[in-house]
Amino acid sequence: METSLRRAAAPAGAVAERTVLRNGGAVRDAVAVEEPLEIRVDGDRLATTMRTPGADADLALGFLFAEGIIAGVEDVGTVIHCGRPGEEGYGNVMDVRSAAGMRIDPERILEGRRFVPVSAACGVCGRLSIDHLMERIHPLPAGEPVAPALVAAGMEILARSQPVFERTGGLHAAVLVGRDGAPIASAEDVGRHNAVDKVVGAALRAGRVGPRAAAGPAPALLAVSGRAGFEIVQKAAAAGVPVIASVSAPSSLAVDLARAAGVTLCGFVRGERMNVYANGERLGLTGP
């Protein structure tokens, strides 16, 4: 199985330098950038998240898709940064405009709520009920088996997709992988959920995810750094990704949602060694 991938370069604006004390002297050190991103829909503020700049349009699309606010890129006309280059705060507000003849309607999903400003650690943003979530996310069918070797390959690709982490040690990463072991999209961010939104948004734009996806095979695996929490499973299930692999542990709610959504959830992945917490039959295993 092909797992080679050139190490990506750090995107512009993702790394800053600060002076630190080291061994009794002052030195310059690289740190990951964290800035707010306000997401608007047709000019109305919907959400604010703390993120690492880069792939902001993909983040906004992935976020709206995971929350069920858009069904696909066909709902969207433009995704643009508000303001003008050089203005204070430029690049930190993203406006998603409805496509001609369409109207993106957050109220239909949010029932009058708005997402409050959230930290890089928050992603669920009020969706605390699995039953509520499953009203719009149908369980994934068993589908074709996925080889356990693909899980190991995905983690290798993930390790090669973290240029900012290599410089700063301060970011999470996510990667979508096809059944052939080839990467579909990768991203880094201070927030695990943001990194996943970025790769789902990229796959959505490329026609690999969504109800009208036709540009190529759908992703078979989402590999993530850090903990596999509820919001990670939520976003994978919404995108129809059948397998999640994490270098760390899942939460109890993530396991419960994965079992309800038909998503195979793997944690503590080390090569081909892993814990499978949900729907192991997709990997040819018996158990949860």
Short mmCIF file of C-alpha atoms in Angstrom, two decimals:
data_model
loop_
_atom_site.label_atom_id
_atom_site.label_comp_id
_atom_site.label_asym_id
_atom_site.label_seq_id
_atom_site.Cartn_x
_atom_site.Cartn_y
_atom_site.Cartn_z
CA MET A 1 0.00 0.00 0.00
CA GLU A 2 1.41 3.36 -1.03
CA THR A 3 2.05 5.63 1.94
CA SER A 4 4.69 8.02 0.63
CA LEU A 5 3.90 11.70 0.96
CA ARG A 6 6.17 14.71 0.64
CA ARG A 7 6.37 16.67 3.83
CA ALA A 8 4.17 19.72 3.47
CA ALA A 9 5.48 23.25 3.94
CA ALA A 10 4.09 25.42 6.72
CA PRO A 11 1.42 27.81 5.36
CA ALA A 12 2.08 31.53 5.53
CA GLY A 13 0.80 33.11 8.73
CA ALA A 14 0.78 29.88 10.73
CA VAL A 15 4.05 30.47 12.59
CA ALA A 16 5.25 33.48 14.58
CA GLU A 17 8.40 34.15 16.57
CA ARG A 18 8.61 35.21 20.20
CA THR A 19 11.54 35.85 22.51
CA VAL A 20 12.00 33.24 25.24
CA LEU A 21 14.56 32.59 27.95
CA ARG A 22 16.59 29.44 27.41
CA ASN A 23 19.62 28.35 29.40
CA GLY A 24 19.95 31.81 30.89
CA GLY A 25 19.80 33.68 27.59
CA ALA A 26 17.21 35.26 25.32
CA VAL A 27 16.49 33.46 22.04
CA ARG A 28 13.83 33.60 19.35
CA ASP A 29 11.47 30.65 19.24
CA ALA A 30 8.77 29.59 16.78
CA VAL A 31 5.21 29.45 18.12
CA ALA A 32 1.95 28.46 16.44
CA VAL A 33 -0.34 31.37 15.58
CA GLU A 34 -3.78 31.46 17.18
CA GLU A 35 -6.33 34.05 16.06
CA PRO A 36 -10.13 34.30 16.05
CA LEU A 37 -12.14 33.52 12.94
CA GLU A 38 -15.67 34.84 12.74
CA ILE A 39 -17.90 32.86 10.39
CA ARG A 40 -20.81 34.72 8.83
CA VAL A 41 -23.64 33.49 6.62
CA ASP A 42 -24.92 36.08 4.18
CA GLY A 43 -23.45 38.80 6.36
CA ASP A 44 -24.91 37.58 9.67
CA ARG A 45 -22.50 36.42 12.37
CA LEU A 46 -22.93 32.74 13.15
CA ALA A 47 -19.85 31.55 15.05
CA THR A 48 -16.41 32.52 16.25
CA THR A 49 -13.64 30.00 16.75
CA MET A 50 -9.98 30.28 17.70
CA ARG A 51 -7.91 28.83 14.87
CA THR A 52 -4.57 28.85 13.10
CA PRO A 53 -4.82 31.01 9.94
CA GLY A 54 -4.82 29.08 6.69
CA ALA A 55 -7.52 27.22 4.73
CA ASP A 56 -10.15 29.47 6.32
CA ALA A 57 -12.65 28.87 3.51
CA ASP A 58 -12.32 25.11 3.98
CA LEU A 59 -12.78 25.53 7.73
CA ALA A 60 -15.97 27.52 7.23
CA LEU A 61 -17.37 25.05 4.70
CA GLY A 62 -16.49 22.04 6.83
CA PHE A 63 -18.03 23.63 9.91
CA LEU A 64 -21.30 24.49 8.16
CA PHE A 65 -21.47 21.04 6.57
CA ALA A 66 -20.86 19.20 9.85
CA GLU A 67 -23.59 21.22 11.55
CA GLY A 68 -26.06 20.46 8.76
CA ILE A 69 -26.38 24.12 7.79
CA ILE A 70 -25.32 23.39 4.21
CA ALA A 71 -25.95 20.13 2.37
CA GLY A 72 -23.03 20.61 -0.01
CA VAL A 73 -21.03 23.15 -1.98
CA GLU A 74 -24.02 23.58 -4.31
CA ASP A 75 -25.63 25.67 -1.54
CA VAL A 76 -22.71 28.12 -1.54
CA GLY A 77 -22.02 30.95 -3.96
CA THR A 78 -18.86 32.51 -2.53
CA VAL A 79 -16.67 32.18 0.55
CA ILE A 80 -14.62 35.33 1.06
CA HIS A 81 -12.68 37.21 3.73
CA CYS A 82 -14.41 40.44 4.69
CA GLY A 83 -12.65 43.79 4.49
CA ARG A 84 -9.56 44.79 2.58
CA PRO A 85 -5.93 43.73 2.85
CA GLY A 86 -4.05 46.03 5.19
CA GLU A 87 -7.08 46.83 7.34
CA GLU A 88 -6.86 45.89 11.02
CA GLY A 89 -8.27 42.41 11.57
CA TYR A 90 -8.38 41.58 7.86
CA GLY A 91 -8.46 37.84 7.34
CA ASN A 92 -10.31 37.06 10.57
CA VAL A 93 -13.88 37.29 9.24
CA MET A 94 -15.16 34.82 6.64
CA ASP A 95 -18.51 35.37 4.93
CA VAL A 96 -20.27 32.43 3.28
CA ARG A 97 -22.81 33.60 0.73
CA SER A 98 -25.74 31.59 -0.55
CA ALA A 99 -25.68 30.37 -4.14
CA ALA A 100 -27.99 32.01 -6.66
CA GLY A 101 -31.53 30.82 -6.11
CA MET A 102 -30.61 29.29 -2.74
CA ARG A 103 -30.84 30.50 0.84
CA ILE A 104 -28.62 29.08 3.54
CA ASP A 105 -30.87 29.01 6.59
CA PRO A 106 -29.04 28.45 9.89
CA GLU A 107 -32.26 29.05 11.82
CA ARG A 108 -33.65 25.80 10.43
CA ILE A 109 -30.93 23.90 12.31
CA LEU A 110 -30.14 26.20 15.22
CA GLU A 111 -33.71 27.06 16.22
CA GLY A 112 -32.85 30.66 16.95
CA ARG A 113 -29.51 29.96 18.66
CA ARG A 114 -26.14 31.37 17.74
CA PHE A 115 -22.80 29.81 18.49
CA VAL A 116 -21.02 31.84 21.16
CA PRO A 117 -17.29 32.51 20.84
CA VAL A 118 -15.51 29.22 21.44
CA SER A 119 -12.00 28.17 22.31
CA ALA A 120 -9.75 25.96 20.21
CA ALA A 121 -10.72 23.04 22.48
CA CYS A 122 -14.47 23.37 21.84
CA GLY A 123 -16.15 21.92 18.81
CA VAL A 124 -19.49 20.50 19.81
CA CYS A 125 -20.94 24.01 20.40
CA GLY A 126 -24.14 22.98 22.15
CA ARG A 127 -24.89 19.69 20.40
CA LEU A 128 -24.88 17.58 23.54
CA SER A 129 -27.46 14.99 22.58
CA ILE A 130 -26.61 11.96 20.45
CA ASP A 131 -30.33 11.46 19.79
CA HIS A 132 -30.61 15.03 18.50
CA LEU A 133 -27.59 14.57 16.28
CA MET A 134 -28.77 11.24 14.90
CA GLU A 135 -31.98 12.91 13.70
CA ARG A 136 -29.96 14.30 10.78
CA ILE A 137 -26.98 11.90 10.62
CA HIS A 138 -28.11 8.45 9.54
CA PRO A 139 -25.97 5.47 10.59
CA LEU A 140 -23.38 4.51 8.01
CA PRO A 141 -23.96 1.15 6.31
CA ALA A 142 -21.45 -1.63 6.86
CA GLY A 143 -20.10 -1.11 3.34
CA GLU A 144 -16.87 -2.59 2.05
CA PRO A 145 -14.35 -3.83 4.63
CA VAL A 146 -11.38 -1.60 5.35
CA ALA A 147 -7.97 -3.20 5.74
CA PRO A 148 -6.33 -2.59 9.14
CA ALA A 149 -3.18 -1.74 7.17
CA LEU A 150 -4.99 1.38 5.91
CA VAL A 151 -5.24 2.62 9.50
CA ALA A 152 -1.47 2.28 9.95
CA ALA A 153 -0.87 3.94 6.57
CA GLY A 154 -3.12 6.85 7.54
CA MET A 155 -1.14 7.47 10.70
CA GLU A 156 2.09 7.50 8.69
CA ILE A 157 0.60 10.09 6.35
CA LEU A 158 -0.55 12.11 9.36
CA ALA A 159 3.00 12.15 10.75
CA ARG A 160 4.26 13.60 7.44
CA SER A 161 1.55 16.27 7.33
CA GLN A 162 2.56 18.39 10.34
CA PRO A 163 5.15 20.98 9.25
CA VAL A 164 3.98 23.60 11.76
CA PHE A 165 3.97 21.06 14.59
CA GLU A 166 7.54 20.14 13.70
CA ARG A 167 8.56 23.78 14.15
CA THR A 168 6.40 24.67 17.15
CA GLY A 169 5.10 21.51 18.85
CA GLY A 170 1.82 23.36 19.23
CA LEU A 171 -0.73 22.12 16.69
CA HIS A 172 -3.11 19.27 15.98
CA ALA A 173 -3.48 17.66 12.57
CA ALA A 174 -6.04 15.75 10.53
CA VAL A 175 -5.83 13.87 7.24
CA LEU A 176 -8.40 12.18 5.01
CA VAL A 177 -7.21 9.06 3.20
CA GLY A 178 -8.79 7.05 0.37
CA ARG A 179 -9.07 3.27 0.22
CA ASP A 180 -6.00 3.21 -2.00
CA GLY A 181 -3.91 4.75 0.78
CA ALA A 182 -3.55 8.08 -1.03
CA PRO A 183 -4.09 11.31 0.94
CA ILE A 184 -7.14 13.36 -0.03
CA ALA A 185 -6.63 16.36 2.27
CA SER A 186 -4.53 17.33 5.28
CA ALA A 187 -4.54 20.28 7.67
CA GLU A 188 -3.12 21.56 10.95
CA ASP A 189 -4.73 23.83 13.53
CA VAL A 190 -4.62 24.74 17.20
CA GLY A 191 -8.01 23.04 17.49
CA ARG A 192 -8.60 19.37 16.67
CA HIS A 193 -12.09 20.15 15.42
CA ASN A 194 -10.80 22.98 13.22
CA ALA A 195 -8.27 20.67 11.57
CA VAL A 196 -11.07 18.22 10.79
CA ASP A 197 -13.32 20.99 9.45
CA LYS A 198 -10.48 22.07 7.15
CA VAL A 199 -9.96 18.63 5.61
CA VAL A 200 -13.70 18.00 5.26
CA GLY A 201 -14.13 21.42 3.66
CA ALA A 202 -11.31 20.70 1.23
CA ALA A 203 -12.85 17.34 0.32
CA LEU A 204 -16.25 19.00 -0.05
CA ARG A 205 -14.83 21.54 -2.51
CA ALA A 206 -13.06 18.77 -4.41
CA GLY A 207 -16.28 16.79 -4.83
CA ARG A 208 -15.10 13.90 -2.65
CA VAL A 209 -17.64 14.45 0.15
CA GLY A 210 -21.31 15.35 0.14
CA PRO A 211 -24.55 14.09 -1.37
CA ARG A 212 -23.42 14.91 -4.92
CA ALA A 213 -19.80 13.85 -4.59
CA ALA A 214 -18.64 12.52 -7.93
CA ALA A 215 -15.04 13.66 -8.41
CA GLY A 216 -13.51 10.51 -6.96
CA PRO A 217 -13.85 7.80 -4.32
CA ALA A 218 -15.06 8.98 -0.94
CA PRO A 219 -12.60 9.12 1.98
CA ALA A 220 -12.26 5.84 3.86
CA LEU A 221 -10.30 7.08 6.87
CA LEU A 222 -9.92 10.16 9.03
CA ALA A 223 -6.66 10.17 10.99
CA VAL A 224 -6.28 12.71 13.81
CA SER A 225 -3.69 13.71 16.35
CA GLY A 226 -4.71 14.04 19.97
CA ARG A 227 -7.88 12.84 21.63
CA ALA A 228 -10.83 11.58 19.55
CA GLY A 229 -13.68 13.49 21.16
CA PHE A 230 -17.39 13.66 20.41
CA GLU A 231 -17.01 16.49 17.90
CA ILE A 232 -14.45 14.54 15.86
CA VAL A 233 -16.84 11.61 15.47
CA GLN A 234 -19.70 14.02 14.71
CA LYS A 235 -17.81 15.59 11.83
CA ALA A 236 -16.62 12.26 10.41
CA ALA A 237 -20.13 10.79 10.56
CA ALA A 238 -21.61 13.86 8.85
CA ALA A 239 -19.04 13.49 6.06
CA GLY A 240 -19.72 9.76 5.69
CA VAL A 241 -16.18 8.74 6.69
CA PRO A 242 -16.39 5.15 7.95
CA VAL A 243 -13.17 4.88 10.00
CA ILE A 244 -11.49 7.22 12.49
CA ALA A 245 -7.95 6.61 13.74
CA SER A 246 -6.42 8.57 16.61
CA VAL A 247 -2.99 8.51 18.19
CA SER A 248 -4.69 9.01 21.55
CA ALA A 249 -7.81 8.01 23.45
CA PRO A 250 -11.47 8.58 22.66
CA SER A 251 -14.00 9.93 25.15
CA SER A 252 -16.97 7.91 26.37
CA LEU A 253 -19.41 10.07 24.40
CA ALA A 254 -17.28 9.67 21.27
CA VAL A 255 -17.49 5.87 21.62
CA ASP A 256 -21.26 6.01 22.14
CA LEU A 257 -21.75 8.23 19.10
CA ALA A 258 -19.46 6.10 16.92
CA ARG A 259 -21.46 2.98 17.78
CA ALA A 260 -24.75 4.76 17.04
CA ALA A 261 -23.46 6.27 13.79
CA GLY A 262 -21.86 3.10 12.43
CA VAL A 263 -18.35 4.63 12.49
CA THR A 264 -15.35 2.46 13.28
CA LEU A 265 -13.35 4.20 16.02
CA CYS A 266 -9.71 3.30 16.64
CA GLY A 267 -7.54 4.78 19.39
CA PHE A 268 -3.94 4.49 20.56
CA VAL A 269 -2.88 3.55 17.04
CA ARG A 270 0.76 2.47 16.93
CA GLY A 271 1.54 0.90 13.58
CA GLU A 272 -0.94 -1.95 13.22
CA ARG A 273 -1.53 -2.10 16.98
CA MET A 274 -4.64 -0.27 18.15
CA ASN A 275 -7.70 -0.34 20.37
CA VAL A 276 -10.95 -0.58 18.40
CA TYR A 277 -13.80 0.95 20.41
CA ALA A 278 -16.68 0.72 17.95
CA ASN A 279 -17.75 -1.27 14.88
CA GLY A 280 -14.65 -3.43 14.58
CA GLU A 281 -16.39 -5.68 12.07
CA ARG A 282 -15.52 -3.15 9.35
CA LEU A 283 -11.88 -4.07 9.96
CA GLY A 284 -12.67 -7.78 10.02
CA LEU A 285 -12.66 -7.89 13.82
CA THR A 286 -15.26 -9.09 16.30
CA GLY A 287 -16.18 -7.15 19.38
CA PRO A 288 -17.55 -3.64 19.98
#
